[in-house]
Amino acid sequence: MPRILLSNDDGYLAPGLAALAKALEPLGEVQVVAPEQDRSGASNSLTLDRPLRVRTGLNGFLYLVGGTPTDCVHLAATGILPEVPDMVVSGINRGANMGDDVLYSGTVAAAMEGRFLGLPAIAVSLVGRDPEHYDSAARVAADLVRGLLSNPLPADTILNVNVPDLPYAQLRGREVTRLGRRHKSEWVIPAADPRGEPVYWIGPSGREADAGPGTDFDAVRRGYVSITPLDLDMTRYRFLESLSEWLQCCPM
Amino acid sequence: MPRILLSNDDGYLAPGLAALAKALEPLGEVQVVAPEQDRSGASNSLTLDRPLRVRTGLNGFLYLVGGTPTDCVHLAATGILPEVPDMVVSGINRGANMGDDVLYSGTVAAAMEGRFLGLPAIAVSLVGRDPEHYDSAARVAADLVRGLLSNPLPADTILNVNVPDLPYAQLRGREVTRLGRRHKSEWVIPAADPRGEPVYWIGPSGREADAGPGTDFDAVRRGYVSITPLDLDMTRYRFLESLSEWLQCCPM
Amino acid sequence: MPRILLSNDDGYLAPGLAALAKALEPLGEVQVVAPEQDRSGASNSLTLDRPLRVRTGLNGFLYLVGGTPTDCVHLAATGILPEVPDMVVSGINRGANMGDDVLYSGTVAAAMEGRFLGLPAIAVSLVGRDPEHYDSAARVAADLVRGLLSNPLPADTILNVNVPDLPYAQLRGREVTRLGRRHKSEWVIPAADPRGEPVYWIGPSGREADAGPGTDFDAVRRGYVSITPLDLDMTRYRFLESLSEWLQCCPM
Amino acid sequence: MPRILLSNDDGYLAPGLAALAKALEPLGEVQVVAPEQDRSGASNSLTLDRPLRVRTGLNGFLYLVGGTPTDCVHLAATGILPEVPDMVVSGINRGANMGDDVLYSGTVAAAMEGRFLGLPAIAVSLVGRDPEHYDSAARVAADLVRGLLSNPLPADTILNVNVPDLPYAQLRGREVTRLGRRHKSEWVIPAADPRGEPVYWIGPSGREADAGPGTDFDAVRRGYVSITPLDLDMTRYRFLESLSEWLQCCPM
């Protein structure tokens, strides 16, 4: 029976994680290692400056005190579980992870860490600010896990899945997509603390800039599950050659 | 005169940042916004749950209390500076950022954030555990900045630069490289706190697995400056088509 | 019906807090505001550099994201609840808070903050490393709350209660005690991270030094509930006069 | 030559610490171990959940990465220095530590930790929001250190010193004081993050309530250095007897 490791970035008590665990239990031995707290925006950050503590929550899930999503998958795949897992499923995130936001996402990072450690991995997010249909997303995830168990994906590849917040029967299908793009972020938001000293909030994300046909934004808007293959190798191969030329502009 | 924003992940007091500022001053108006503390391993993490404070250090550099490298570039490019910068240079990192490590690097993340906000950006690292030749790396950076000022790079592209820890005259040249790969990380390292409770350190990185000709690892080992173009768009385009077929294995 | 505010330093999911809430429900309207995480050792630390977030846990308790015990009581008594509470009960702490340890205790700090804001307050701890009889401590707490509702304590005074880990029927009674003293802490415990860099753990507490008759240590050891009145006014009054003389040794 | 340990809660780069080090150098071997960052409001919090790192700053002072004032003094007195210090001087704090604020002060906590570990200890603060006359406070500290070297204080006692922000020659002298009291804090200050979610700032301190003759508030206002002896033993001895009676109101 395959061992399926679950993690997320919303914390071990998040409803999306519980829904995912329930939906995947028929497919394998489900093991959960998740952050204690909400770590949205943690990206691939890894805790190297201190050791981590593993605890068991009241819901039976393991959690890392102060740990990031990447920490969770890393430790789970390198020795804190009795056996190394066979696959990583990250989510179900509360809210979308599409376009540029993927860069900052702890949900996507957990899946990346799994793949990086040699395990097939997918990241699943439920679109919406306060989404409800975790069961839909969980069922979508179960479908894909079934596929992964028989048909491997290329090395360096994970699937980033975004599910519209709809009942499963109302999902119009799945679309393979590329990441869309947003416009530049909004300006910083200045505020003041009670002593009158200035503080700054990071401004909201920009509006969608590239959200046309073929993008994750577009698929979700039309009621489709968006499935984007992500590449862990960040080298921009198609620019390798031109870069050599480019460098002639500024010799050492 | 171009406005050059500097940041890093070693903190605003790091010697690599000072060397970089000094080398770039002849080329433009240098502005520094860096984390207060060492944030190595922060990746692209962004602080959304609280507002940030900007302070001026004794060395005249701006720093963000508790901020990440990404926070620094984001705030600098969205309003805390009198004028938006024209370019971002991140580093000089104490130690290499090559191969898989790029994923976790705050140095690379700061450059990515710059590019993401529309600015040309490079990340510069000095190879070695306790490297010394920051001046070499600073001079390498200055060469590239000169190029960037006249010749733009494609959108979504940053340069990841790793400099061997040698005197500038001993650098053998520059090589355009792809990211190498490491073997899977070492196992977790269990320890115990003074009360006997178990804690776990993330284990060391794995050995180099793909470090042959063409990789950053190889270039640096032979005394060359490694320059890898990185792609901010993580979509794995070459797999888009096959993914559609793949999905037939597990229908909704 | 009196409004009883509960807090602790073990986090809003701790079993001691649940036991306390259950035992006090017949006596008033119980409201819980506790830290999200274990904050043992937080002392009276107060979060002034950022704003705090209040969330409702699955168990219905309010918790502060990243908040300290003092933050919890402070916010609860200054406006985040519909009505200001009439009393603060902190605990039930997992483990004793006796002798010098009181200084570092977040459990005691939460009660101090309540008193400081004008509310009667007690701190309750269950002795032992992994204690079990939270019901005993909860019943002891309920007895004292009943007393506080009719008989006020002097200003600046809170009660620090330590309960032996025994079934309620086996508790031998209550004793009024003074704080005992420990010997100086043990030495720092040096260790190394996986990169070989030195790190230091704070060493364990010292052994009991003053633990004779009249102390909290002694009462608990003999099976009694220890009740120590603590003074929020830290002025050492009995030394005021001698200090004037003392100062003559070193004129300005 | 006596070994004088300095620490503070404003961080190892604070001007008050530098002024203090300079003023005490003629009196003994000065060693500094301070927090890396501003830890005002840390109270006596102690880091027990992870090991700490010691680094040497550019100014030659040792600092603890992420450490509290209490951590600093604790580690310095239990083994990270070649020899255990003979005395602790904490400060010079940027701003007053008077009245109720003493409870939350990391500056006072550092001195308490020293005394708790068996060392004579004083805490020194310079009154004012952005005070300037650190040299005055440093000279006041030096006077008192001279006294401490010859005339010990009682066990469990530290001196809490608040210096008006005046040139030394304009200080009117020293007064032995008790802690004043403030009115209850102001109400919580609600705000919203950029996503519209509510956050809460701790409100400002209350106005002075007990600030009449004999208090620290009063002495400083009249231009005197306030010296308050603080008691580490928090037992409220004068209430021990009445508490026994009080308990009869609520029998077990």
Tab-separated table of N, CA, C and O in Angstrom, chain C residues 41-47 51-53 74-75 77-78 100 103-104 112-113 116-117 143 151-152 156-157 174 177 179 181 184-185 187-188 193 199-200 202 229-231 234-236 238 240 246-247 249-250 252, chain D residues 41-47 51-53 74-75 77-78 100 103-104 112-113 116-117 143 151-152 156-157 174 177 179 181 184-185 187-188 193 199-200 202 229-231 234-236 238 240 246-247 249-250 252:
chain	number	residue	atom	x	y	z
C	41	GLY	N	7.677	30.125	29.594
C	41	GLY	CA	8.903	30.914	29.685
C	41	GLY	C	8.765	32.317	29.131
C	41	GLY	O	9.736	33.058	29.074
C	42	ALA	N	7.556	32.698	28.745
C	42	ALA	CA	7.371	34.029	28.141
C	42	ALA	C	7.405	35.153	29.165
C	42	ALA	O	7.498	36.315	28.796
C	43	SER	N	7.291	34.804	30.460
C	43	SER	CA	7.264	35.828	31.499
C	43	SER	C	6.196	36.872	31.157
C	43	SER	O	5.173	36.538	30.573
C	44	ASN	N	6.432	38.124	31.530
C	44	ASN	CA	5.445	39.173	31.258
C	44	ASN	C	5.644	39.831	29.903
C	44	ASN	O	5.264	40.993	29.709
C	45	SER	N	6.228	39.157	28.960
C	45	SER	CA	6.544	39.866	27.708
C	45	SER	C	5.274	40.273	26.977
C	45	SER	O	4.285	39.564	26.933
C	46	LEU	N	5.362	41.448	26.406
C	46	LEU	CA	4.231	42.140	25.810
C	46	LEU	C	4.633	42.507	24.385
C	46	LEU	O	5.746	42.930	24.137
C	47	THR	N	3.718	42.326	23.449
C	47	THR	CA	4.025	42.549	22.041
C	47	THR	C	3.656	43.967	21.637
C	47	THR	O	2.475	44.277	21.452
C	51	PRO	N	0.808	44.528	15.441
C	51	PRO	CA	-0.557	44.286	15.904
C	51	PRO	C	-0.824	42.784	15.973
C	51	PRO	O	-0.113	41.997	15.343
C	52	LEU	N	-1.819	42.425	16.727
C	52	LEU	CA	-2.110	41.009	16.971
C	52	LEU	C	-3.422	40.607	16.313
C	52	LEU	O	-4.314	41.431	16.122
C	53	ARG	N	-3.531	39.316	15.998
C	53	ARG	CA	-4.749	38.776	15.383
C	53	ARG	C	-5.435	37.826	16.341
C	53	ARG	O	-4.790	36.981	16.956
C	74	HIS	N	-4.178	41.197	28.365
C	74	HIS	CA	-4.235	42.641	28.106
C	74	HIS	C	-5.325	42.978	27.088
C	74	HIS	O	-6.176	43.835	27.326
C	75	LEU	N	-5.310	42.301	25.959
C	75	LEU	CA	-6.304	42.598	24.929
C	75	LEU	C	-7.713	42.246	25.416
C	75	LEU	O	-8.674	42.973	25.130
C	77	ALA	N	-8.844	42.406	28.343
C	77	ALA	CA	-9.313	43.355	29.358
C	77	ALA	C	-9.378	44.784	28.840
C	77	ALA	O	-9.830	45.683	29.544
C	78	THR	N	-8.915	45.001	27.634
C	78	THR	CA	-8.931	46.379	27.106
C	78	THR	C	-9.692	46.490	25.801
C	78	THR	O	-9.453	47.415	25.025
C	100	ASP	N	11.802	30.183	42.313
C	100	ASP	CA	12.318	31.171	41.362
C	100	ASP	C	11.647	31.083	39.999
C	100	ASP	O	11.672	32.047	39.232
C	103	LEU	N	9.303	33.726	38.221
C	103	LEU	CA	9.799	34.886	37.480
C	103	LEU	C	9.647	34.736	35.966
C	103	LEU	O	9.432	35.715	35.253
C	104	TYR	N	9.781	33.517	35.479
C	104	TYR	CA	9.789	33.276	34.032
C	104	TYR	C	8.440	32.800	33.520
C	104	TYR	O	8.220	32.692	32.325
C	112	MET	N	-0.834	38.113	36.683
C	112	MET	CA	-0.323	39.438	37.065
C	112	MET	C	-0.936	40.524	36.188
C	112	MET	O	-1.301	41.595	36.656
C	113	GLU	N	-1.014	40.247	34.899
C	113	GLU	CA	-1.555	41.248	33.984
C	113	GLU	C	-3.011	41.550	34.327
C	113	GLU	O	-3.453	42.705	34.263
C	116	PHE	N	-3.023	43.673	37.394
C	116	PHE	CA	-2.487	44.963	37.025
C	116	PHE	C	-3.556	45.816	36.332
C	116	PHE	O	-3.592	47.038	36.458
C	117	LEU	N	-4.452	45.148	35.639
C	117	LEU	CA	-5.532	45.867	34.956
C	117	LEU	C	-6.777	45.976	35.838
C	117	LEU	O	-7.861	46.325	35.373
C	143	ASP	N	-12.882	26.170	43.778
C	143	ASP	CA	-13.045	26.553	45.186
C	143	ASP	C	-12.573	27.990	45.411
C	143	ASP	O	-13.263	28.800	46.042
C	151	ASN	N	-15.049	37.481	48.500
C	151	ASN	CA	-14.038	38.141	49.345
C	151	ASN	C	-12.865	38.650	48.519
C	151	ASN	O	-12.030	37.863	48.085
C	152	PRO	N	-12.770	39.927	48.289
C	152	PRO	CA	-11.661	40.431	47.470
C	152	PRO	C	-10.317	40.250	48.162
C	152	PRO	O	-10.238	40.066	49.384
C	156	ASP	N	-2.755	44.708	44.157
C	156	ASP	CA	-1.375	44.268	43.886
C	156	ASP	C	-1.113	42.823	44.270
C	156	ASP	O	0.035	42.382	44.241
C	157	THR	N	-2.158	42.082	44.625
C	157	THR	CA	-1.944	40.712	45.090
C	157	THR	C	-2.628	39.704	44.185
C	157	THR	O	-3.786	39.874	43.820
C	174	ARG	N	-4.818	22.609	51.964
C	174	ARG	CA	-4.138	23.762	51.359
C	174	ARG	C	-3.190	24.380	52.373
C	174	ARG	O	-3.512	24.443	53.570
C	177	THR	N	1.907	29.545	51.629
C	177	THR	CA	3.363	29.373	51.553
C	177	THR	C	4.051	30.632	51.044
C	177	THR	O	3.422	31.529	50.506
C	179	LEU	N	7.455	31.670	48.490
C	179	LEU	CA	8.225	31.075	47.400
C	179	LEU	C	9.518	30.478	47.948
C	179	LEU	O	10.215	31.130	48.726
C	181	ARG	N	13.358	28.708	47.074
C	181	ARG	CA	14.461	29.138	46.202
C	181	ARG	C	15.200	27.928	45.654
C	181	ARG	O	15.340	26.922	46.334
C	184	LYS	N	21.549	28.097	42.077
C	184	LYS	CA	21.873	28.649	40.768
C	184	LYS	C	21.680	27.599	39.679
C	184	LYS	O	21.879	26.413	39.919
C	185	SER	N	21.288	28.035	38.509
C	185	SER	CA	21.092	27.110	37.386
C	185	SER	C	22.340	26.297	37.093
C	185	SER	O	23.445	26.677	37.433
C	187	TRP	N	25.114	24.708	34.430
C	187	TRP	CA	25.885	25.338	33.374
C	187	TRP	C	25.196	25.211	32.025
C	187	TRP	O	24.410	24.307	31.794
C	188	VAL	N	25.527	26.127	31.176
C	188	VAL	CA	25.090	26.086	29.785
C	188	VAL	C	25.510	24.748	29.154
C	188	VAL	O	26.525	24.171	29.542
C	193	ASP	N	25.641	22.518	15.630
C	193	ASP	CA	24.681	22.245	14.573
C	193	ASP	C	25.343	21.332	13.529
C	193	ASP	O	26.538	21.024	13.641
C	199	VAL	N	26.378	25.930	19.258
C	199	VAL	CA	25.126	26.496	19.778
C	199	VAL	C	25.068	26.162	21.266
C	199	VAL	O	25.776	25.272	21.731
C	200	TYR	N	24.228	26.877	21.985
C	200	TYR	CA	24.182	26.711	23.436
C	200	TYR	C	22.747	26.587	23.932
C	200	TYR	O	21.912	27.450	23.642
C	202	ILE	N	20.273	26.708	27.148
C	202	ILE	CA	20.163	27.110	28.549
C	202	ILE	C	20.125	25.832	29.388
C	202	ILE	O	19.383	24.893	29.071
C	229	PRO	N	0.761	34.033	48.101
C	229	PRO	CA	0.354	35.365	47.635
C	229	PRO	C	1.556	36.048	46.994
C	229	PRO	O	2.645	36.055	47.562
C	230	LEU	N	1.368	36.588	45.810
C	230	LEU	CA	2.463	37.305	45.139
C	230	LEU	C	2.141	38.794	45.094
C	230	LEU	O	0.981	39.194	45.013
C	231	ASP	N	3.198	39.583	45.138
C	231	ASP	CA	3.068	41.037	45.208
C	231	ASP	C	3.497	41.631	43.870
C	231	ASP	O	4.603	41.388	43.416
C	234	MET	N	7.109	45.523	43.068
C	234	MET	CA	8.417	44.925	43.296
C	234	MET	C	9.341	45.775	44.165
C	234	MET	O	10.484	45.383	44.446
C	235	THR	N	8.887	46.940	44.590
C	235	THR	CA	9.728	47.770	45.458
C	235	THR	C	10.136	46.989	46.714
C	235	THR	O	9.307	46.354	47.351
C	236	ARG	N	11.418	47.027	47.063
C	236	ARG	CA	11.859	46.372	48.300
C	236	ARG	C	11.787	47.401	49.439
C	236	ARG	O	12.792	48.044	49.792
C	238	ARG	N	11.534	47.319	52.641
C	238	ARG	CA	12.329	47.194	53.868
C	238	ARG	C	13.787	47.602	53.658
C	238	ARG	O	14.576	47.572	54.585
C	240	LEU	N	14.454	50.489	51.756
C	240	LEU	CA	14.462	51.903	51.319
C	240	LEU	C	15.387	52.747	52.186
C	240	LEU	O	16.196	53.530	51.688
C	246	TRP	N	23.455	53.511	52.182
C	246	TRP	CA	24.364	52.804	51.273
C	246	TRP	C	24.928	53.760	50.225
C	246	TRP	O	26.105	53.698	49.875
C	247	LEU	N	24.065	54.650	49.755
C	247	LEU	CA	24.478	55.539	48.666
C	247	LEU	C	25.611	56.483	49.072
C	247	LEU	O	26.309	57.038	48.219
C	249	CYS	N	28.249	55.680	50.188
C	249	CYS	CA	29.534	55.061	49.829
C	249	CYS	C	30.055	55.554	48.488
C	249	CYS	O	31.234	55.433	48.188
C	250	CYS	N	29.174	56.061	47.672
C	250	CYS	CA	29.614	56.446	46.313
C	250	CYS	C	28.903	57.716	45.860
C	250	CYS	O	27.994	57.670	45.045
C	252	MET	N	27.776	61.194	44.144
C	252	MET	CA	27.803	61.674	42.751
C	252	MET	C	28.892	62.723	42.584
C	252	MET	O	29.127	63.528	43.442
D	41	GLY	N	10.388	45.083	26.080
D	41	GLY	CA	9.139	44.401	26.398
D	41	GLY	C	9.299	42.907	26.569
D	41	GLY	O	8.325	42.184	26.745
D	42	ALA	N	10.533	42.422	26.539
D	42	ALA	CA	10.756	40.974	26.633
D	42	ALA	C	10.577	40.439	28.038
D	42	ALA	O	10.490	39.231	28.230
D	43	SER	N	10.545	41.341	29.042
D	43	SER	CA	10.448	40.917	30.429
D	43	SER	C	11.508	39.853	30.716
D	43	SER	O	12.589	39.900	30.152
D	44	ASN	N	11.206	38.902	31.607
D	44	ASN	CA	12.188	37.872	31.956
D	44	ASN	C	12.123	36.662	31.046
D	44	ASN	O	12.473	35.552	31.461
D	45	SER	N	11.664	36.827	29.820
D	45	SER	CA	11.464	35.623	29.018
D	45	SER	C	12.785	34.942	28.703
D	45	SER	O	13.802	35.577	28.446
D	46	LEU	N	12.733	33.640	28.733
D	46	LEU	CA	13.914	32.781	28.648
D	46	LEU	C	13.668	31.795	27.518
D	46	LEU	O	12.570	31.273	27.370
D	47	THR	N	14.675	31.559	26.706
D	47	THR	CA	14.527	30.698	25.541
D	47	THR	C	14.907	29.269	25.888
D	47	THR	O	16.091	28.941	25.999
D	51	PRO	N	18.398	26.015	20.991
D	51	PRO	CA	19.708	26.485	21.435
D	51	PRO	C	20.004	27.846	20.832
D	51	PRO	O	19.394	28.233	19.839
D	52	LEU	N	20.911	28.545	21.433
D	52	LEU	CA	21.221	29.917	21.033
D	52	LEU	C	22.605	30.003	20.416
D	52	LEU	O	23.486	29.198	20.717
D	53	ARG	N	22.791	31.004	19.552
D	53	ARG	CA	24.071	31.234	18.893
D	53	ARG	C	24.679	32.541	19.372
D	53	ARG	O	23.996	33.546	19.459
D	74	HIS	N	22.006	35.028	31.376
D	74	HIS	CA	22.049	33.636	31.816
D	74	HIS	C	23.240	32.898	31.199
D	74	HIS	O	24.023	32.254	31.897
D	75	LEU	N	23.367	32.998	29.882
D	75	LEU	CA	24.466	32.285	29.222
D	75	LEU	C	25.823	32.838	29.636
D	75	LEU	O	26.783	32.084	29.825
D	77	ALA	N	26.612	34.082	32.421
D	77	ALA	CA	26.937	33.723	33.806
D	77	ALA	C	27.026	32.218	34.009
D	77	ALA	O	27.365	31.757	35.095
D	78	THR	N	26.695	31.442	32.998
D	78	THR	CA	26.735	29.993	33.169
D	78	THR	C	27.627	29.302	32.141
D	78	THR	O	27.453	28.128	31.863
D	100	ASP	N	4.871	50.745	36.878
D	100	ASP	CA	4.441	49.425	36.427
D	100	ASP	C	5.263	48.900	35.258
D	100	ASP	O	5.300	47.697	35.016
D	103	LEU	N	7.722	45.798	35.169
D	103	LEU	CA	7.281	44.414	34.996
D	103	LEU	C	7.606	43.869	33.611
D	103	LEU	O	7.872	42.681	33.440
D	104	TYR	N	7.544	44.723	32.609
D	104	TYR	CA	7.711	44.281	31.221
D	104	TYR	C	9.126	44.504	30.702
D	104	TYR	O	9.474	44.055	29.621
D	112	MET	N	17.840	41.491	36.941
D	112	MET	CA	17.256	40.477	37.825
D	112	MET	C	17.925	39.119	37.616
D	112	MET	O	18.214	38.396	38.563
D	113	GLU	N	18.161	38.778	36.353
D	113	GLU	CA	18.774	37.485	36.063
D	113	GLU	C	20.183	37.414	36.656
D	113	GLU	O	20.592	36.376	37.185
D	116	PHE	N	19.799	36.930	40.342
D	116	PHE	CA	19.278	35.603	40.551
D	116	PHE	C	20.389	34.560	40.450
D	116	PHE	O	20.374	33.525	41.114
D	117	LEU	N	21.384	34.850	39.634
D	117	LEU	CA	22.515	33.936	39.480
D	117	LEU	C	23.643	34.283	40.450
D	117	LEU	O	24.757	33.783	40.320
D	143	ASP	N	29.331	55.675	39.034
D	143	ASP	CA	29.336	55.992	40.473
D	143	ASP	C	28.818	54.803	41.275
D	143	ASP	O	29.397	54.397	42.281
D	151	ASN	N	30.671	47.844	48.631
D	151	ASN	CA	29.557	47.625	49.563
D	151	ASN	C	28.462	46.757	48.945
D	151	ASN	O	27.690	47.243	48.131
D	152	PRO	N	28.369	45.523	49.322
D	152	PRO	CA	27.342	44.670	48.706
D	152	PRO	C	25.934	45.100	49.089
D	152	PRO	O	25.732	45.807	50.085
D	156	ASP	N	18.744	39.092	46.781
D	156	ASP	CA	17.420	39.321	46.188
D	156	ASP	C	17.161	40.774	45.837
D	156	ASP	O	16.035	41.127	45.479
D	157	THR	N	18.160	41.633	45.921
D	157	THR	CA	17.940	43.061	45.684
D	157	THR	C	18.742	43.551	44.486
D	157	THR	O	19.926	43.257	44.370
D	174	ARG	N	20.520	62.353	43.754
D	174	ARG	CA	19.876	61.042	43.660
D	174	ARG	C	18.818	60.932	44.741
D	174	ARG	O	18.997	61.430	45.848
D	177	THR	N	13.691	55.858	45.896
D	177	THR	CA	12.262	55.937	45.580
D	177	THR	C	11.593	54.567	45.643
D	177	THR	O	12.253	53.533	45.647
D	179	LEU	N	8.471	52.389	43.496
D	179	LEU	CA	7.840	52.398	42.183
D	179	LEU	C	6.518	53.144	42.244
D	179	LEU	O	5.715	52.904	43.164
D	181	ARG	N	2.827	54.210	40.249
D	181	ARG	CA	1.828	53.396	39.546
D	181	ARG	C	1.175	54.206	38.442
D	181	ARG	O	0.986	55.410	38.567
D	184	LYS	N	-4.730	52.251	34.663
D	184	LYS	CA	-4.932	51.150	33.731
D	184	LYS	C	-4.594	51.600	32.309
D	184	LYS	O	-4.788	52.758	31.948
D	185	SER	N	-4.082	50.683	31.509
D	185	SER	CA	-3.727	50.991	30.115
D	185	SER	C	-4.909	51.559	29.356
D	185	SER	O	-6.058	51.341	29.698
D	187	TRP	N	-7.320	51.689	25.984
D	187	TRP	CA	-8.000	50.620	25.254
D	187	TRP	C	-7.165	50.150	24.069
D	187	TRP	O	-6.342	50.886	23.533
D	188	VAL	N	-7.423	48.930	23.697
D	188	VAL	CA	-6.825	48.338	22.511
D	188	VAL	C	-7.137	49.228	21.297
D	188	VAL	O	-8.179	49.877	21.248
D	193	ASP	N	-5.693	44.987	8.317
D	193	ASP	CA	-4.609	44.763	7.368
D	193	ASP	C	-5.124	45.074	5.965
D	193	ASP	O	-6.314	45.363	5.785
D	199	VAL	N	-6.928	43.601	13.003
D	199	VAL	CA	-5.763	43.373	13.862
D	199	VAL	C	-5.853	44.355	15.022
D	199	VAL	O	-6.590	45.336	14.953
D	200	TYR	N	-5.114	44.064	16.087
D	200	TYR	CA	-5.223	44.885	17.299
D	200	TYR	C	-3.845	45.245	17.820
D	200	TYR	O	-3.008	44.368	18.049
D	202	ILE	N	-1.746	46.702	20.992
D	202	ILE	CA	-1.807	46.996	22.425
D	202	ILE	C	-1.836	48.515	22.579
D	202	ILE	O	-1.036	49.215	21.967
D	229	PRO	N	15.088	50.290	44.957
D	229	PRO	CA	15.520	48.914	45.194
D	229	PRO	C	14.374	47.973	44.824
D	229	PRO	O	13.227	48.197	45.207
D	230	LEU	N	14.678	46.955	44.049
D	230	LEU	CA	13.652	45.979	43.665
D	230	LEU	C	13.934	44.646	44.346
D	230	LEU	O	15.088	44.279	44.578
D	231	ASP	N	12.866	43.944	44.638
D	231	ASP	CA	12.949	42.686	45.383
D	231	ASP	C	12.653	41.533	44.437
D	231	ASP	O	11.608	41.492	43.804
D	234	MET	N	9.034	37.610	45.132
D	234	MET	CA	7.722	38.206	44.912
D	234	MET	C	6.683	37.815	45.973
D	234	MET	O	5.533	38.258	45.893
D	235	THR	N	7.055	37.000	46.915
D	235	THR	CA	6.106	36.644	47.975
D	235	THR	C	5.587	37.905	48.665
D	235	THR	O	6.361	38.787	49.032
D	236	ARG	N	4.283	37.992	48.865
D	236	ARG	CA	3.729	39.123	49.602
D	236	ARG	C	3.638	38.719	51.078
D	236	ARG	O	2.588	38.288	51.573
D	238	ARG	N	3.513	40.266	53.899
D	238	ARG	CA	2.601	40.927	54.836
D	238	ARG	C	1.168	40.431	54.683
D	238	ARG	O	0.283	40.850	55.419
D	240	LEU	N	0.636	36.975	54.250
D	240	LEU	CA	0.642	35.526	54.498
D	240	LEU	C	-0.399	35.149	55.541
D	240	LEU	O	-1.181	34.209	55.372
D	246	TRP	N	-8.437	34.253	55.012
D	246	TRP	CA	-9.214	34.442	53.787
D	246	TRP	C	-9.684	33.101	53.240
D	246	TRP	O	-10.819	32.957	52.762
D	247	LEU	N	-8.797	32.118	53.322
D	247	LEU	CA	-9.112	30.815	52.720
D	247	LEU	C	-10.311	30.139	53.384
D	247	LEU	O	-10.934	29.240	52.810
D	249	CYS	N	-13.037	31.293	53.721
D	249	CYS	CA	-14.251	31.647	52.996
D	249	CYS	C	-14.645	30.607	51.955
D	249	CYS	O	-15.777	30.574	51.497
D	250	CYS	N	-13.701	29.799	51.570
D	250	CYS	CA	-13.980	28.814	50.498
D	250	CYS	C	-13.269	27.501	50.774
D	250	CYS	O	-12.266	27.197	50.138
D	252	MET	N	-12.033	23.639	50.961
D	252	MET	CA	-11.917	22.586	49.928
D	252	MET	C	-13.021	21.555	50.141
D	252	MET	O	-13.421	21.263	51.230
